Coordinates of C-alpha atoms in Angstrom, one line a residue:
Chain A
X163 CA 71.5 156.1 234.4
X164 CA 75.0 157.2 235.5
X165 CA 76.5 159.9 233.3
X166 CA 80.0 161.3 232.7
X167 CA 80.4 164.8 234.1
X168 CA 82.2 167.8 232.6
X169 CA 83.1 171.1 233.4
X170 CA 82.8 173.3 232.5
X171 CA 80.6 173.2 229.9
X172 CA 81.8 176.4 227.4
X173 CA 85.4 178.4 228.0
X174 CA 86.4 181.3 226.8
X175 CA 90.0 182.2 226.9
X176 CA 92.6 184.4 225.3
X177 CA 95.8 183.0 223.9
X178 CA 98.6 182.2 226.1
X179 CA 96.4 181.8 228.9
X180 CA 95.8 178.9 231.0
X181 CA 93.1 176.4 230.9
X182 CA 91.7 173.5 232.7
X183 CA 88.9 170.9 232.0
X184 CA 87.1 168.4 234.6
X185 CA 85.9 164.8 234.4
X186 CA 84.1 162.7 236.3
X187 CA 83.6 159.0 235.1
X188 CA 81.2 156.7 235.6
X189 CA 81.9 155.2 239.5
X190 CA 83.9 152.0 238.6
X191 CA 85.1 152.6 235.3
X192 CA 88.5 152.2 235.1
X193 CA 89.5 153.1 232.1
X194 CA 89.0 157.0 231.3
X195 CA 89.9 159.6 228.2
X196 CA 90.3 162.7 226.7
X197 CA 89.4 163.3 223.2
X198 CA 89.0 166.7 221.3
X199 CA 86.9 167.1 218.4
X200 CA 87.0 169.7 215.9
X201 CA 84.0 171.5 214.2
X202 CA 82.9 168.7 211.4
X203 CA 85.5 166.0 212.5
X204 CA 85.9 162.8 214.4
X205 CA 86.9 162.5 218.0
X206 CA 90.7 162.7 217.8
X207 CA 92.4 160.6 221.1
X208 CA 94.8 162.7 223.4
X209 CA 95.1 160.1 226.5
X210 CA 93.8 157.3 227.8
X211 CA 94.3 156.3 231.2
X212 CA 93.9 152.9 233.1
X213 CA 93.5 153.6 236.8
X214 CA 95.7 156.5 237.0
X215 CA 98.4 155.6 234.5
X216 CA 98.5 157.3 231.2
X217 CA 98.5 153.7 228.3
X218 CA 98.4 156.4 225.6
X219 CA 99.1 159.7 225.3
X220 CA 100.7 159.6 221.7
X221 CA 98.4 162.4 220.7
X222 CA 99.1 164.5 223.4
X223 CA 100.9 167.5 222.6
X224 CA 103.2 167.4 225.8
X225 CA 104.7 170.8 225.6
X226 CA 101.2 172.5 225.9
X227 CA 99.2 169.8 227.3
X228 CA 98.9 167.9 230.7
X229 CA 96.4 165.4 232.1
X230 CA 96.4 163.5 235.2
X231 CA 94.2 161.2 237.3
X232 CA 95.5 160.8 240.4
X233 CA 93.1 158.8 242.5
X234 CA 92.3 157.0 239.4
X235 CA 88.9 158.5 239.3
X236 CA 88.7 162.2 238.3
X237 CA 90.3 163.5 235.7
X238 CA 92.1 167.2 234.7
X239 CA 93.2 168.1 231.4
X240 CA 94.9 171.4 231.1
X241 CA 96.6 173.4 228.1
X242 CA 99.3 176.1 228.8
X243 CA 99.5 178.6 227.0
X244 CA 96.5 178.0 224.9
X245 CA 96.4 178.8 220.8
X246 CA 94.2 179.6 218.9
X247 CA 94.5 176.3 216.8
X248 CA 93.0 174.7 220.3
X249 CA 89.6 176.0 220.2
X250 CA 87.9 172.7 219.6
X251 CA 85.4 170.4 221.9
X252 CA 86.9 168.5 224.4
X253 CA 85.2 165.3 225.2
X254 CA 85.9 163.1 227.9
X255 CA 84.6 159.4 228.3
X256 CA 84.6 156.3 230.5
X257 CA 84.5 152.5 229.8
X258 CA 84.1 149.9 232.6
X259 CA 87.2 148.4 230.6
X260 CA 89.5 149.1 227.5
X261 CA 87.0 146.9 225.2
X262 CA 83.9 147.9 226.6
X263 CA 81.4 150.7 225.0
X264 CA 82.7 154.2 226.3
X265 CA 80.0 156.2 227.8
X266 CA 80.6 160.5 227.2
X267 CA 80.1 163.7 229.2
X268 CA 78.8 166.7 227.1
X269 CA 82.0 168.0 226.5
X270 CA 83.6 171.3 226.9
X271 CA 83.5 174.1 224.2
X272 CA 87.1 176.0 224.1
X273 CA 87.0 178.8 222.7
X274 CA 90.5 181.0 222.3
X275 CA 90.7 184.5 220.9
Chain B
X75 CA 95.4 160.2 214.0
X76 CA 91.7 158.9 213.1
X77 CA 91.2 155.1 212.1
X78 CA 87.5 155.1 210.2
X79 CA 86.7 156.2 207.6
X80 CA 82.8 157.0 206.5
X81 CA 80.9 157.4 203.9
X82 CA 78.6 159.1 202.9
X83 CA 80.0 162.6 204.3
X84 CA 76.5 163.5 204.5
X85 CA 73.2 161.8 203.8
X86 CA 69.5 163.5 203.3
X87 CA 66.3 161.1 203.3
X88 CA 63.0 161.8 203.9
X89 CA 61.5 160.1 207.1
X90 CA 60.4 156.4 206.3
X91 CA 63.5 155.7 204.2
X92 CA 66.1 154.0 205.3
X93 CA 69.5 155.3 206.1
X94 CA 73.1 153.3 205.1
X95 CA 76.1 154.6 206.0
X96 CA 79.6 152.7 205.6
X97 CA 82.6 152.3 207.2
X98 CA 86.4 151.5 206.1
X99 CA 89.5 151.0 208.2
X100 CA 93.4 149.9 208.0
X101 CA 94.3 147.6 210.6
X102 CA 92.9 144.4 212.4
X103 CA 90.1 145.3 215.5
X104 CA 88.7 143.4 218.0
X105 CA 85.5 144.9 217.8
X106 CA 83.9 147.8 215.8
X107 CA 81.5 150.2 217.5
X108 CA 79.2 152.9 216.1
X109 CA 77.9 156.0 217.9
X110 CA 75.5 158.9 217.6
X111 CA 76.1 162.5 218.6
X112 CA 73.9 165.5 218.1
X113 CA 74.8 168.4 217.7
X114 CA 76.7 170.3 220.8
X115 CA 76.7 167.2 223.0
X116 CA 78.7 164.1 223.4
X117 CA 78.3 160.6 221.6
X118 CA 76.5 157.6 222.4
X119 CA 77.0 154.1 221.5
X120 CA 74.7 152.4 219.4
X121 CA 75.8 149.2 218.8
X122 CA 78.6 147.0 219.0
X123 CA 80.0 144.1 216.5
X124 CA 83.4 141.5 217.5
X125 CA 85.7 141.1 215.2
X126 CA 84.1 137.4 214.8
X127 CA 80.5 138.6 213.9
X128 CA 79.3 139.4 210.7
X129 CA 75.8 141.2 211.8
X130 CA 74.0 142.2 214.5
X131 CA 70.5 144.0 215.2
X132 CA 69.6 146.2 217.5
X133 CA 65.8 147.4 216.9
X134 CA 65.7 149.9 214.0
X135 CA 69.5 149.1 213.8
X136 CA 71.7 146.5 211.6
X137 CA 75.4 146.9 210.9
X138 CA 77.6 144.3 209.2
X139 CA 81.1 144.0 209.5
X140 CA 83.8 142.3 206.6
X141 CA 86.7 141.8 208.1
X142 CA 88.0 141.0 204.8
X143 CA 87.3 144.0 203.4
X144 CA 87.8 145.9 206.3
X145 CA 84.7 147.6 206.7
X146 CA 81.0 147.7 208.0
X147 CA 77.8 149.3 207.0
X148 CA 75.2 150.6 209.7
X149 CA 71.8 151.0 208.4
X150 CA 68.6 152.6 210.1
X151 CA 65.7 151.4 208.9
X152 CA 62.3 153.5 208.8
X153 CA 63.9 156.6 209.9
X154 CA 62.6 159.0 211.6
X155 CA 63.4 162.8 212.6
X156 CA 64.9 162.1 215.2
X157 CA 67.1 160.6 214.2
X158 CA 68.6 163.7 212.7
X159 CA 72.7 163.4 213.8
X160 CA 76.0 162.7 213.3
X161 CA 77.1 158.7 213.0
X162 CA 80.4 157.7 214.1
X163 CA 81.9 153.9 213.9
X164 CA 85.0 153.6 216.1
X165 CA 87.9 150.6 215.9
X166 CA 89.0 148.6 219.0
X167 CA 92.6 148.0 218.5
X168 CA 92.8 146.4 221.4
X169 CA 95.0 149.1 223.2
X170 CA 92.8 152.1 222.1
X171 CA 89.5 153.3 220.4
X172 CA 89.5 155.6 217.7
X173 CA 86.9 157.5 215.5
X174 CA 85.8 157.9 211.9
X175 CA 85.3 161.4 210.4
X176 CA 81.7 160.6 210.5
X177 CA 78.1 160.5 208.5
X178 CA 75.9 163.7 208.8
X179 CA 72.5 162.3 208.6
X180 CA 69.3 164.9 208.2
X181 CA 65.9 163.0 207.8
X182 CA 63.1 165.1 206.8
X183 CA 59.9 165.2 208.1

């Protein structure tokens, strides 16, 4: 079965760096996002993206954050400068469209110190 | 912000039992969805219910839904180990899908 890939799968970085996180979604799902989930909690939404427009990025903190999806397939999410409030999993899934089930990668564990 | 909310927090049974976990939420959905994540890794969806449906099946799975009331129960019948996890039920809004807190479930051998 096709699967969602992320990478990488654990970061460590110190504050005020730079970081940057990788998705792949399913081949033909259009609709992809990023969600980060804190030890304990729900998945919280940062984007969503249909092809490679951002629907919803009301989450998103924009002066630290970025994501984009340029060909509408891959996807980067990156945070500069990181805090330390940002070590969290970052999760990113696919859905064939906005209503379907979403299908997740493994994630990737940020650490910052 | 999250949408769901579940409850139990967390949930201990012995393998055998069955397992019910609930979930509230504020606005109207199209559809509600549950998933599964174990630890470290990301979720998977279990099972999913329309906004016009008031149960569904899925082999050791049943969730209701009460629009109503604005809320659905999952339950796992004859549990087993491994089905040791975290439960999530997420609301389709129509424009997005967002998650519950969730339901730590341990089942005991």
């Amino acid at each position: 079965e096709a699967e969602v890939a992320q990478s990488p799968r654990y970061k460590i970085t110190e504050k005020s760096q730079a970081v940057a996180f990788w998705c792949d979604p399913i081949s033909g799902h259009a609709t992809l996002y990023w969600y980060r989930q804190i030890l304990g909690q729900g998945p919280e939404l940062l984007v969503q993206f249909q092809d490679e427009s951002v629907v919803d990025d009301s989450q998103l903190p924009k002066d630290r954050f970025s994501a984009e999806r340029l060909k509408g397939v891959d996807s980067t999410l990156k945070i500069q400068p990181a805090e330390l409030g940002d070590s969290a999993m970052y999760l990113c899934a696919s859905s064939l469209t906005k209503n379907s089930p979403l299908h997740f990668g493994n994630g990737t564990r940020l650490t910052v110190t | 912000s999250q949408q769901g909310e579940e409850d139990p927090q967390a949930l201990s049974i012995q393998e055998g039992e069955n397992a019910t976990m609930n979930c509230s939420y504020k606005t109207s959905i199209n559809n509600l969805q549950w998933y599964r994540q174990n630890s470290g890794r990301g979720l998977v969806h279990l099972i999913l219910i329309r906004s016009n449906e008031r149960e569904k099946h899925s082999g050791r799975l049943r969730v209701t839904l009460d629009t109503s009331k604005k809320s659905s129960s999952l339950l796992i019948t004859a549990s087993r180990a491994a089905d040791t996890a975290s439960y999530f039920c997420a609301t389709d809004r129509g424009m997005d899908m967002r998650f519950g807190a969730g339901t730590r479930l341990t089942v005991k051998p």
